[in-house]
Amino acid sequence: MPAARVVAVAPDSPAASTGIRPGDEILTLNGEAVRDVIRYQLQADEPVVELEIRRGGLEQLAVVEKPAGAPLGLELDSPVFDRVQTCDNHCPFCFIHQLPKGMRRSLYLQDDDYRLSFLYGNFTTLTRFTEADLERVVSEKLSPLYVSIHATDPDVRSRLLRNRRGATSLRWLAALLDAGVEVHGQIVVCPGINDGAVLDDTLLGVLDRFPQLATVGVVPLGVSAYTSEPDMREHSRAIASAVLDIVERWQRRFRETLGRRLVFAADEYYVIAARSFPVAEDYEGFPQHENGIGMARAFEADVRAVLAGEPAAGVGPRAGFFAWVEGAPADGYRAPRQRAAPNAARRAVRGSGRVTIVTGEYGGQALAPLLPVLRAALRAPLRLLIVRNRFFGGNIAVTGLLTGRDVSDALASEPVGDRYLLPDVVLSRDRFLDGFAVTDLSRPVEVVPTDGASLVAALRGDAPDEDA
Ligand code: SF4
């Protein structure tokens, strides 16, 4: 039987008053074995919750009475208490296959679980999806979901997933859409395999078979120095431009036929192709912001709004479903980035009065045009420290994949007296991907949430005096 292990009990919570303790295992809630936090939440919302608990091998009952909808006050060790459904694919572009050995185990987990798609926004290929899963998604209204499409041609899709079930599993996408589930799709483009005419054909397939899709994100594959796949190559400027041309052509077609753009290209494409990002309105509300689509424009819009005294749109990274599910274990890539509140971030030693924003190569290209605006508005001596990703090598240039070792090495040759601002997108539970803690870095840094409003607030809070 699956069991959820309690890792923390909120003081003065309904659960605390019944004596539930960290280490206890929850076997059932109101007589139902709980497989995941989705079921847990439904039962925990009841005004009377009967918990069957195992402690030290002995089972006992605890009954909690509380207002309906009030949290029990438990933090649990995992979002899924049975087993995370792992993927049965072998995608040649899989980034997990390109991780060096020796990183923390959770990073190697190849999940393909619709529940994590709902909870975290992870993309699922649906190759292991079943009729029972469909029933549950529909009956429990688990929406939105995120589906990896890659190609609508069955042969190309099964080749990309290296799984013959890839040829047929998009039938589940059609079933989900028919049932009214909101679904966002993704196409990871691998040059020579699903770009060019294949990408064109895929978007035609979307229009023809899946027009109810909320959005489709087109993202380039990442190629690290650890890939063992000779056919996986980086996007050249010409390839990125060609992909953008196709996406923009299809945006026009989708607007004519559906009244919305539906397909959006990742920010990386505009950087690689050396083209300007689309204007903020063209992202239609930034529905795939967390997939790296529109981040640069959303960031800029927030910076400009806050500097003008207007409220920020607040399209920063979202905490997702776990923002409200009590007990957010979340060891995946959407785990809470900082345990401490942002304003409790460590303050650097004051010295030069200069402020340095630490960022990756792509982040640098998005931030550079904003520097004059920020300098003028805040009268702050401001610069960027662009850190190259030596850990992964290859074409990995997004800020979120920077490791502590690379950041620390880059900081080591920088002046001691600067304020260094580090975006929290590099952290998961206060740690970098390589396990480095912020406190291990060679210079003290202040961790700032990765959104324009937070950057302005950090700069304003400590912007040095004009005459200082
Ligand atoms: S489905 Fe995802 S996790 Fe599985 S092999 Fe493909 S890219 Fe990797």
Tab-separated table of C-alpha atoms and ligand atoms in Angstrom:
chain	number	residue	atom	x	y	z
A	1	MET	CA	0.000	0.000	0.000
A	2	PRO	CA	1.398	3.451	-0.798
A	3	ALA	CA	2.228	5.629	2.194
A	4	ALA	CA	2.974	9.321	2.535
A	5	ARG	CA	5.709	10.179	5.013
A	6	VAL	CA	5.281	13.301	7.103
A	7	VAL	CA	8.385	15.498	7.076
A	8	ALA	CA	7.036	18.474	9.026
A	9	VAL	CA	3.956	19.462	11.019
A	10	ALA	CA	2.994	23.126	11.169
A	11	PRO	CA	2.851	24.381	14.762
A	12	ASP	CA	-0.683	24.968	16.054
A	13	SER	CA	-2.171	23.292	12.975
A	14	PRO	CA	-5.107	20.837	13.167
A	15	ALA	CA	-2.677	17.967	12.549
A	16	ALA	CA	-0.348	19.123	15.345
A	17	SER	CA	-3.204	19.104	17.843
A	18	THR	CA	-3.768	15.380	17.217
A	19	GLY	CA	-0.131	14.528	17.907
A	20	ILE	CA	0.906	13.637	14.334
A	21	ARG	CA	4.689	13.803	14.146
A	22	PRO	CA	7.414	13.976	11.482
A	23	GLY	CA	8.309	10.437	10.434
A	24	ASP	CA	4.723	9.178	10.681
A	25	GLU	CA	3.435	7.423	7.580
A	26	ILE	CA	-0.091	8.147	6.386
A	27	LEU	CA	-1.667	4.961	5.048
A	28	THR	CA	-5.222	6.125	4.427
A	29	LEU	CA	-7.293	9.288	4.594
A	30	ASN	CA	-10.979	8.761	5.323
A	31	GLY	CA	-10.503	5.079	4.466
A	32	GLU	CA	-8.932	5.784	1.073
A	33	ALA	CA	-5.356	4.802	0.272
A	34	VAL	CA	-3.770	7.984	-1.043
A	35	ARG	CA	-1.592	7.630	-4.141
A	36	ASP	CA	-0.560	11.231	-4.535
A	37	VAL	CA	-1.057	14.760	-3.250
A	38	ILE	CA	-3.947	15.263	-5.638
A	39	ARG	CA	-6.053	12.660	-3.815
A	40	TYR	CA	-4.544	13.715	-0.513
A	41	GLN	CA	-5.708	17.285	-1.037
A	42	LEU	CA	-9.254	16.210	-1.890
A	43	GLN	CA	-9.559	14.186	1.319
A	44	ALA	CA	-7.656	16.670	3.461
A	45	ASP	CA	-10.151	19.385	2.497
A	46	GLU	CA	-12.952	17.551	4.332
A	47	PRO	CA	-14.027	18.984	7.713
A	48	VAL	CA	-13.457	15.625	9.399
A	49	VAL	CA	-10.357	13.706	8.329
A	50	GLU	CA	-9.626	10.248	9.671
A	51	LEU	CA	-5.970	9.354	9.196
A	52	GLU	CA	-4.632	5.821	9.465
A	53	ILE	CA	-1.051	6.283	10.567
A	54	ARG	CA	1.919	3.950	10.931
A	55	ARG	CA	4.492	4.883	13.532
A	56	GLY	CA	7.341	2.567	14.505
A	57	GLY	CA	5.617	-0.314	12.697
A	58	LEU	CA	2.366	0.156	14.647
A	59	GLU	CA	-0.809	1.417	13.072
A	60	GLN	CA	-3.133	3.899	14.779
A	61	LEU	CA	-5.994	6.237	13.949
A	62	ALA	CA	-6.046	10.005	14.272
A	63	VAL	CA	-9.148	12.106	13.698
A	64	VAL	CA	-8.814	15.764	12.785
A	65	GLU	CA	-11.748	18.163	12.923
A	66	LYS	CA	-11.368	21.539	11.254
A	67	PRO	CA	-13.230	23.897	8.940
A	68	ALA	CA	-13.780	22.436	5.446
A	69	GLY	CA	-10.964	23.484	3.127
A	70	ALA	CA	-8.579	24.394	5.956
A	71	PRO	CA	-5.162	22.741	5.622
A	72	LEU	CA	-4.184	19.862	7.867
A	73	GLY	CA	-0.754	21.403	8.357
A	74	LEU	CA	1.384	18.524	7.112
A	75	GLU	CA	4.387	18.623	4.835
A	76	LEU	CA	4.860	15.360	2.977
A	77	ASP	CA	7.986	13.860	1.477
A	78	SER	CA	6.824	13.478	-2.107
A	79	PRO	CA	4.034	14.553	-4.442
A	80	VAL	CA	3.464	10.937	-5.499
A	81	PHE	CA	3.187	8.221	-2.862
A	82	ASP	CA	2.966	5.125	-5.046
A	83	ARG	CA	5.591	5.407	-7.768
A	84	VAL	CA	6.391	8.144	-10.211
A	85	GLN	CA	5.603	6.822	-13.687
A	86	THR	CA	8.952	6.818	-15.449
A	87	CYS	CA	9.243	7.193	-19.186
A	88	ASP	CA	9.772	4.310	-21.568
A	89	ASN	CA	11.320	6.502	-24.242
A	90	HIS	CA	14.955	6.945	-25.232
A	91	CYS	CA	14.899	10.344	-26.878
A	92	PRO	CA	18.285	11.158	-28.402
A	93	PHE	CA	17.869	14.796	-27.315
A	94	CYS	CA	17.008	13.922	-23.704
A	95	PHE	CA	18.879	16.304	-21.438
A	96	ILE	CA	18.915	13.790	-18.604
A	97	HIS	CA	21.043	11.501	-20.774
A	98	GLN	CA	23.431	14.406	-21.195
A	99	LEU	CA	24.025	14.994	-17.501
A	100	PRO	CA	27.452	14.133	-16.180
A	101	LYS	CA	27.651	11.322	-13.649
A	102	GLY	CA	27.622	11.989	-9.949
A	103	MET	CA	24.879	14.612	-9.688
A	104	ARG	CA	22.079	14.185	-7.155
A	105	ARG	CA	19.848	11.235	-7.908
A	106	SER	CA	16.603	13.131	-8.305
A	107	LEU	CA	18.033	14.887	-11.384
A	108	TYR	CA	18.250	11.568	-13.246
A	109	LEU	CA	14.578	10.714	-12.763
A	110	GLN	CA	12.959	10.417	-16.204
A	111	ASP	CA	9.353	10.966	-15.284
A	112	ASP	CA	6.532	10.670	-17.773
A	113	ASP	CA	3.670	10.992	-15.336
A	114	TYR	CA	0.530	12.995	-16.084
A	115	ARG	CA	0.238	13.796	-12.394
A	116	LEU	CA	3.566	15.635	-12.443
A	117	SER	CA	2.409	17.322	-15.607
A	118	PHE	CA	-0.580	18.672	-13.696
A	119	LEU	CA	1.348	19.432	-10.516
A	120	TYR	CA	4.515	20.940	-11.950
A	121	GLY	CA	3.922	21.541	-15.637
A	122	ASN	CA	6.310	18.722	-16.654
A	123	PHE	CA	5.792	17.591	-20.220
A	124	THR	CA	4.499	14.066	-20.801
A	125	THR	CA	4.680	12.074	-24.050
A	126	LEU	CA	1.562	10.030	-23.137
A	127	THR	CA	3.302	6.799	-24.228
A	128	ARG	CA	2.346	5.237	-20.890
A	129	PHE	CA	-1.037	6.902	-20.570
A	130	THR	CA	-4.015	4.586	-20.111
A	131	GLU	CA	-7.802	4.634	-20.276
A	132	ALA	CA	-7.890	4.717	-16.460
A	133	ASP	CA	-5.599	7.761	-16.488
A	134	LEU	CA	-7.911	9.498	-18.945
A	135	GLU	CA	-10.907	8.776	-16.733
A	136	ARG	CA	-9.125	10.199	-13.722
A	137	VAL	CA	-7.921	13.326	-15.526
A	138	VAL	CA	-11.440	14.030	-16.720
A	139	SER	CA	-13.307	13.160	-13.515
A	140	GLU	CA	-10.872	15.070	-11.266
A	141	LYS	CA	-10.488	17.912	-13.769
A	142	LEU	CA	-6.687	17.688	-13.821
A	143	SER	CA	-6.168	20.585	-16.165
A	144	PRO	CA	-4.038	22.035	-17.651
A	145	LEU	CA	-1.666	19.298	-18.796
A	146	TYR	CA	1.527	19.624	-20.829
A	147	VAL	CA	2.238	17.235	-23.700
A	148	SER	CA	5.395	16.679	-25.736
A	149	ILE	CA	4.375	16.507	-29.372
A	150	HIS	CA	7.692	16.898	-31.237
A	151	ALA	CA	6.126	15.691	-34.513
A	152	THR	CA	2.648	14.668	-35.595
A	153	ASP	CA	3.994	12.268	-38.222
A	154	PRO	CA	3.888	8.852	-36.489
A	155	ASP	CA	7.202	7.666	-37.917
A	156	VAL	CA	9.095	10.824	-37.037
A	157	ARG	CA	7.576	10.903	-33.558
A	158	SER	CA	8.446	7.294	-32.784
A	159	ARG	CA	11.946	7.908	-34.113
A	160	LEU	CA	12.347	10.972	-31.891
A	161	LEU	CA	11.080	9.139	-28.815
A	162	ARG	CA	12.788	5.885	-29.852
A	163	ASN	CA	9.599	4.171	-28.887
A	164	ARG	CA	7.075	2.620	-31.248
A	165	ARG	CA	4.292	3.730	-28.916
A	166	GLY	CA	5.244	7.270	-29.837
A	167	ALA	CA	3.564	6.658	-33.177
A	168	THR	CA	0.143	6.192	-31.600
A	169	SER	CA	0.155	7.918	-28.213
A	170	LEU	CA	-1.073	11.248	-29.585
A	171	ARG	CA	-4.492	9.582	-29.746
A	172	TRP	CA	-4.603	10.357	-26.016
A	173	LEU	CA	-3.980	14.006	-26.791
A	174	ALA	CA	-7.041	13.990	-29.034
A	175	ALA	CA	-9.067	12.290	-26.282
A	176	LEU	CA	-7.954	14.830	-23.672
A	177	LEU	CA	-8.827	17.732	-25.930
A	178	ASP	CA	-12.182	16.193	-26.835
A	179	ALA	CA	-12.912	15.912	-23.110
A	180	GLY	CA	-12.276	19.637	-22.687
A	181	VAL	CA	-8.929	19.350	-20.885
A	182	GLU	CA	-6.672	22.356	-21.423
A	183	VAL	CA	-3.435	21.111	-22.957
A	184	HIS	CA	-0.246	22.963	-23.826
A	185	GLY	CA	2.078	21.250	-26.298
A	186	GLN	CA	5.784	21.353	-26.904
A	187	ILE	CA	7.997	20.654	-29.898
A	188	VAL	CA	11.686	20.134	-29.164
A	189	VAL	CA	13.351	20.826	-32.494
A	190	CYS	CA	16.310	18.652	-33.471
A	191	PRO	CA	17.950	20.032	-36.642
A	192	GLY	CA	17.844	17.587	-39.527
A	193	ILE	CA	15.070	15.538	-37.923
A	194	ASN	CA	11.990	17.598	-37.120
A	195	ASP	CA	12.791	21.094	-38.377
A	196	GLY	CA	12.066	22.408	-41.882
A	197	ALA	CA	9.359	20.532	-43.776
A	198	VAL	CA	8.712	18.241	-40.805
A	199	LEU	CA	8.010	21.203	-38.516
A	200	ASP	CA	5.710	22.621	-41.168
A	201	ASP	CA	3.910	19.285	-41.387
A	202	THR	CA	3.670	19.075	-37.575
A	203	LEU	CA	2.004	22.475	-37.333
A	204	LEU	CA	-0.349	21.480	-40.130
A	205	GLY	CA	-1.107	18.357	-38.075
A	206	VAL	CA	-1.835	20.571	-35.061
A	207	LEU	CA	-4.280	22.653	-37.074
A	208	ASP	CA	-5.877	19.599	-38.607
A	209	ARG	CA	-6.061	17.237	-35.622
A	210	PHE	CA	-5.477	19.233	-32.447
A	211	PRO	CA	-6.793	22.766	-32.966
A	212	GLN	CA	-8.095	22.885	-29.389
A	213	LEU	CA	-4.525	22.924	-28.064
A	214	ALA	CA	-4.119	25.994	-25.864
A	215	THR	CA	-0.570	26.654	-27.074
A	216	VAL	CA	2.395	24.927	-28.665
A	217	GLY	CA	5.914	25.937	-27.644
A	218	VAL	CA	8.773	25.418	-30.081
A	219	VAL	CA	12.084	25.042	-28.261
A	220	PRO	CA	15.575	24.122	-29.470
A	221	LEU	CA	17.244	21.010	-28.106
A	222	GLY	CA	20.081	21.514	-25.665
A	223	VAL	CA	23.344	19.808	-26.549
A	224	SER	CA	25.764	19.434	-23.660
A	225	ALA	CA	29.368	18.269	-23.924
A	226	TYR	CA	28.204	14.925	-22.524
A	227	THR	CA	25.937	13.905	-25.388
A	228	SER	CA	26.699	10.553	-26.966
A	229	GLU	CA	24.327	11.172	-29.862
A	230	PRO	CA	26.210	12.105	-33.050
A	231	ASP	CA	22.992	13.174	-34.832
A	232	MET	CA	22.101	15.741	-32.188
A	233	ARG	CA	23.511	19.076	-33.245
A	234	GLU	CA	23.142	22.633	-32.121
A	235	HIS	CA	21.065	25.176	-33.963
A	236	SER	CA	23.081	27.410	-36.241
A	237	ARG	CA	21.918	30.966	-36.814
A	238	ALA	CA	20.488	29.939	-40.202
A	239	ILE	CA	18.539	27.021	-38.739
A	240	ALA	CA	17.172	29.178	-35.914
A	241	SER	CA	16.086	31.798	-38.454
A	242	ALA	CA	14.361	29.153	-40.560
A	243	VAL	CA	12.489	27.842	-37.514
A	244	LEU	CA	11.371	31.373	-36.639
A	245	ASP	CA	10.156	31.914	-40.192
A	246	ILE	CA	8.032	28.771	-39.970
A	247	VAL	CA	6.665	29.689	-36.532
A	248	GLU	CA	5.781	33.207	-37.638
A	249	ARG	CA	4.097	31.949	-40.813
A	250	TRP	CA	2.028	29.544	-38.756
A	251	GLN	CA	1.157	32.216	-36.215
A	252	ARG	CA	-0.439	34.141	-39.064
A	253	ARG	CA	-2.319	31.047	-40.240
A	254	PHE	CA	-3.526	30.168	-36.763
A	255	ARG	CA	-4.693	33.739	-36.222
A	256	GLU	CA	-6.649	33.637	-39.487
A	257	THR	CA	-8.271	30.304	-38.712
A	258	LEU	CA	-8.478	30.192	-34.905
A	259	GLY	CA	-8.161	33.820	-33.916
A	260	ARG	CA	-4.997	33.276	-31.855
A	261	ARG	CA	-1.345	32.593	-32.507
A	262	LEU	CA	-1.258	29.207	-30.764
A	263	VAL	CA	2.428	28.530	-31.554
A	264	PHE	CA	5.315	30.418	-29.951
A	265	ALA	CA	9.085	30.141	-30.282
A	266	ALA	CA	11.458	30.029	-27.333
A	267	ASP	CA	13.487	33.127	-26.483
A	268	GLU	CA	16.621	31.147	-27.324
A	269	TYR	CA	15.627	31.176	-30.992
A	270	TYR	CA	15.634	34.964	-31.153
A	271	VAL	CA	19.014	35.098	-29.426
A	272	ILE	CA	20.574	32.478	-31.719
A	273	ALA	CA	19.044	34.061	-34.823
A	274	ALA	CA	20.084	37.538	-33.616
A	275	ARG	CA	16.533	38.846	-34.061
A	276	SER	CA	14.508	41.097	-31.783
A	277	PHE	CA	12.053	39.423	-29.463
A	278	PRO	CA	8.388	39.860	-30.426
A	279	VAL	CA	6.583	42.624	-28.563
A	280	ALA	CA	4.979	41.603	-25.262
A	281	GLU	CA	1.399	41.579	-26.655
A	282	ASP	CA	2.376	38.987	-29.247
A	283	TYR	CA	2.902	36.440	-26.472
A	284	GLU	CA	-0.833	36.587	-25.689
A	285	GLY	CA	-0.424	36.500	-21.913
A	286	PHE	CA	2.825	34.472	-21.778
A	287	PRO	CA	1.164	31.061	-21.391
A	288	GLN	CA	4.479	29.210	-21.850
A	289	HIS	CA	6.616	31.580	-19.824
A	290	GLU	CA	8.051	28.780	-17.707
A	291	ASN	CA	9.153	27.012	-20.872
A	292	GLY	CA	11.442	29.923	-21.731
A	293	ILE	CA	8.952	31.566	-24.096
A	294	GLY	CA	8.557	35.317	-23.657
A	295	MET	CA	10.709	35.503	-20.534
A	296	ALA	CA	12.826	38.341	-21.879
A	297	ARG	CA	9.836	40.490	-22.854
A	298	ALA	CA	7.927	39.724	-19.643
A	299	PHE	CA	10.999	40.684	-17.634
A	300	GLU	CA	11.410	43.905	-19.568
A	301	ALA	CA	7.705	44.754	-19.269
A	302	ASP	CA	7.887	44.336	-15.496
A	303	VAL	CA	11.012	46.464	-15.205
A	304	ARG	CA	9.482	49.268	-17.254
A	305	ALA	CA	6.144	49.082	-15.421
A	306	VAL	CA	7.712	49.236	-11.977
A	307	LEU	CA	10.048	52.070	-12.961
A	308	ALA	CA	6.999	53.979	-14.231
A	309	GLY	CA	5.223	53.452	-10.930
A	310	GLU	CA	2.750	50.972	-12.369
A	311	PRO	CA	2.032	47.497	-11.066
A	312	ALA	CA	4.067	44.701	-12.637
A	313	ALA	CA	2.177	42.178	-14.697
A	314	GLY	CA	3.717	39.544	-12.460
A	315	VAL	CA	4.493	36.970	-15.118
A	316	GLY	CA	7.533	35.799	-13.208
A	317	PRO	CA	8.310	32.178	-12.506
A	318	ARG	CA	5.332	30.634	-10.790
A	319	ALA	CA	5.485	28.292	-7.861
A	320	GLY	CA	2.835	26.181	-9.605
A	321	PHE	CA	0.275	24.011	-7.980
A	322	PHE	CA	2.443	23.616	-4.906
A	323	ALA	CA	1.984	27.256	-4.099
A	324	TRP	CA	-1.203	26.168	-2.422
A	325	VAL	CA	-0.914	22.437	-1.826
A	326	GLU	CA	0.282	22.134	1.704
A	327	GLY	CA	3.514	20.263	1.941
A	328	ALA	CA	5.475	21.184	-1.123
A	329	PRO	CA	8.201	18.584	-1.330
A	330	ALA	CA	9.012	19.298	-4.937
A	331	ASP	CA	12.475	18.028	-5.579
A	332	GLY	CA	12.022	18.466	-9.292
A	333	TYR	CA	13.193	21.452	-11.270
A	334	ARG	CA	10.247	23.483	-10.061
A	335	ALA	CA	11.130	22.976	-6.449
A	336	PRO	CA	11.033	26.101	-4.311
A	337	ARG	CA	14.158	27.981	-5.203
A	338	GLN	CA	14.781	29.460	-1.809
A	339	ARG	CA	13.599	28.199	1.529
A	340	ALA	CA	14.053	31.643	3.033
A	341	ALA	CA	11.920	34.587	1.972
A	342	PRO	CA	13.663	36.678	-0.686
A	343	ASN	CA	14.105	39.618	1.653
A	344	ALA	CA	15.948	37.343	4.023
A	345	ALA	CA	18.601	36.686	1.377
A	346	ARG	CA	22.125	37.213	2.505
A	347	ARG	CA	23.316	40.771	2.096
A	348	ALA	CA	26.690	41.408	0.591
A	349	VAL	CA	29.318	43.468	2.289
A	350	ARG	CA	29.086	47.091	1.093
A	351	GLY	CA	32.080	48.494	-0.630
A	352	SER	CA	32.376	49.958	-4.103
A	353	GLY	CA	28.710	50.923	-4.418
A	354	ARG	CA	28.638	49.134	-7.744
A	355	VAL	CA	26.009	46.514	-8.379
A	356	THR	CA	26.737	43.455	-10.510
A	357	ILE	CA	24.011	41.187	-11.835
A	358	VAL	CA	25.189	37.616	-12.307
A	359	THR	CA	23.626	35.898	-15.315
A	360	GLY	CA	24.158	33.331	-18.068
A	361	GLU	CA	25.005	34.053	-21.692
A	362	TYR	CA	21.392	34.188	-22.914
A	363	GLY	CA	20.277	36.109	-19.823
A	364	GLY	CA	23.008	38.617	-20.563
A	365	GLN	CA	21.631	39.225	-24.033
A	366	ALA	CA	18.152	39.809	-22.656
A	367	LEU	CA	19.354	42.078	-19.836
A	368	ALA	CA	21.919	44.157	-21.705
A	369	PRO	CA	19.360	46.458	-23.411
A	370	LEU	CA	17.783	47.156	-20.021
A	371	LEU	CA	20.974	48.301	-18.322
A	372	PRO	CA	20.901	51.919	-19.587
A	373	VAL	CA	17.231	52.174	-18.543
A	374	LEU	CA	17.978	50.834	-15.071
A	375	ARG	CA	21.102	52.944	-14.647
A	376	ALA	CA	19.258	56.109	-15.618
A	377	ALA	CA	16.218	55.425	-13.471
A	378	LEU	CA	18.012	54.212	-10.392
A	379	ARG	CA	21.232	56.142	-10.725
A	380	ALA	CA	23.005	52.944	-9.870
A	381	PRO	CA	26.392	51.945	-11.227
A	382	LEU	CA	25.288	48.673	-12.686
A	383	ARG	CA	26.913	45.971	-14.788
A	384	LEU	CA	26.503	42.354	-15.767
A	385	LEU	CA	28.729	39.421	-14.944
A	386	ILE	CA	28.051	36.903	-17.697
A	387	VAL	CA	28.989	33.410	-16.620
A	388	ARG	CA	29.790	30.781	-19.241
A	389	ASN	CA	28.475	27.328	-18.594
A	390	ARG	CA	31.673	25.277	-18.515
A	391	PHE	CA	30.049	22.531	-16.482
A	392	PHE	CA	27.730	21.401	-19.264
A	393	GLY	CA	29.645	22.862	-22.197
A	394	GLY	CA	28.045	22.528	-25.628
A	395	ASN	CA	25.399	25.146	-26.365
A	396	ILE	CA	24.038	25.324	-22.828
A	397	ALA	CA	23.710	29.047	-22.187
A	398	VAL	CA	20.471	29.543	-20.242
A	399	THR	CA	20.906	31.053	-16.794
A	400	GLY	CA	18.854	28.360	-15.095
A	401	LEU	CA	21.460	25.689	-15.837
A	402	LEU	CA	24.416	27.552	-14.340
A	403	THR	CA	26.232	25.601	-11.669
A	404	GLY	CA	27.677	26.887	-8.425
A	405	ARG	CA	31.198	25.938	-9.468
A	406	ASP	CA	31.030	28.054	-12.643
A	407	VAL	CA	29.469	31.008	-10.807
A	408	SER	CA	32.008	30.757	-8.014
A	409	ASP	CA	34.940	30.616	-10.443
A	410	ALA	CA	33.617	33.649	-12.309
A	411	LEU	CA	33.113	35.595	-9.079
A	412	ALA	CA	36.586	34.750	-7.785
A	413	SER	CA	38.242	37.196	-10.166
A	414	GLU	CA	35.723	39.978	-9.495
A	415	PRO	CA	36.182	42.878	-7.039
A	416	VAL	CA	35.452	42.142	-3.421
A	417	GLY	CA	33.407	45.267	-2.690
A	418	ASP	CA	30.619	44.974	-5.296
A	419	ARG	CA	27.062	43.952	-4.521
A	420	TYR	CA	26.395	40.784	-6.484
A	421	LEU	CA	22.789	39.926	-7.354
A	422	LEU	CA	22.106	36.304	-8.232
A	423	PRO	CA	18.776	35.317	-9.877
A	424	ASP	CA	17.070	32.544	-7.957
A	425	VAL	CA	16.387	30.589	-11.160
A	426	VAL	CA	19.785	28.935	-10.647
A	427	LEU	CA	18.666	27.460	-7.339
A	428	SER	CA	16.437	24.689	-6.188
A	429	ARG	CA	15.960	24.605	-2.452
A	430	ASP	CA	18.915	26.923	-1.995
A	431	ARG	CA	21.281	24.711	-3.995
A	432	PHE	CA	22.710	24.888	-7.477
A	433	LEU	CA	22.410	21.906	-9.812
A	434	ASP	CA	25.867	20.713	-8.768
A	435	GLY	CA	24.947	20.816	-5.081
A	436	PHE	CA	26.830	24.060	-4.384
A	437	ALA	CA	25.200	26.232	-1.743
A	438	VAL	CA	24.966	29.996	-2.145
A	439	THR	CA	27.133	30.305	0.957
A	440	ASP	CA	29.882	28.274	-0.780
A	441	LEU	CA	30.411	30.927	-3.469
A	442	SER	CA	33.673	32.848	-3.601
A	443	ARG	CA	31.880	36.193	-3.073
A	444	PRO	CA	28.822	36.986	-0.956
A	445	VAL	CA	25.745	37.330	-3.155
A	446	GLU	CA	22.161	38.457	-2.707
A	447	VAL	CA	19.618	36.072	-4.156
A	448	VAL	CA	16.847	37.879	-6.041
A	449	PRO	CA	13.662	36.320	-7.470
A	450	THR	CA	13.965	36.067	-11.246
A	451	ASP	CA	11.514	38.721	-12.355
A	452	GLY	CA	11.778	42.331	-13.358
A	453	ALA	CA	9.906	43.762	-10.379
A	454	SER	CA	12.141	41.936	-7.902
A	455	LEU	CA	15.280	43.124	-9.657
A	456	VAL	CA	14.103	46.747	-9.515
A	457	ALA	CA	13.128	46.313	-5.865
A	458	ALA	CA	16.553	44.878	-5.047
A	459	LEU	CA	18.275	47.708	-6.875
A	460	ARG	CA	16.063	50.344	-5.303
A	461	GLY	CA	16.378	48.965	-1.828
A	462	ASP	CA	20.092	49.368	-1.840
A	463	ALA	CA	20.822	51.714	-4.691
A	464	PRO	CA	23.703	53.858	-3.584
A	465	ASP	CA	23.278	57.556	-3.161
A	466	GLU	CA	24.026	59.645	-6.171
A	467	ASP	CA	26.751	61.410	-4.270
A	468	ALA	CA	28.070	58.410	-2.428
B	1	SF4	S1	10.477	11.478	-22.648
B	1	SF4	FE1	11.649	13.076	-21.621
B	1	SF4	S2	12.675	12.033	-19.927
B	1	SF4	FE2	12.003	10.437	-21.361
B	1	SF4	S3	13.767	10.065	-22.697
B	1	SF4	FE3	12.453	11.593	-23.691
B	1	SF4	S4	13.268	13.579	-23.064
B	1	SF4	FE4	14.112	12.034	-21.661
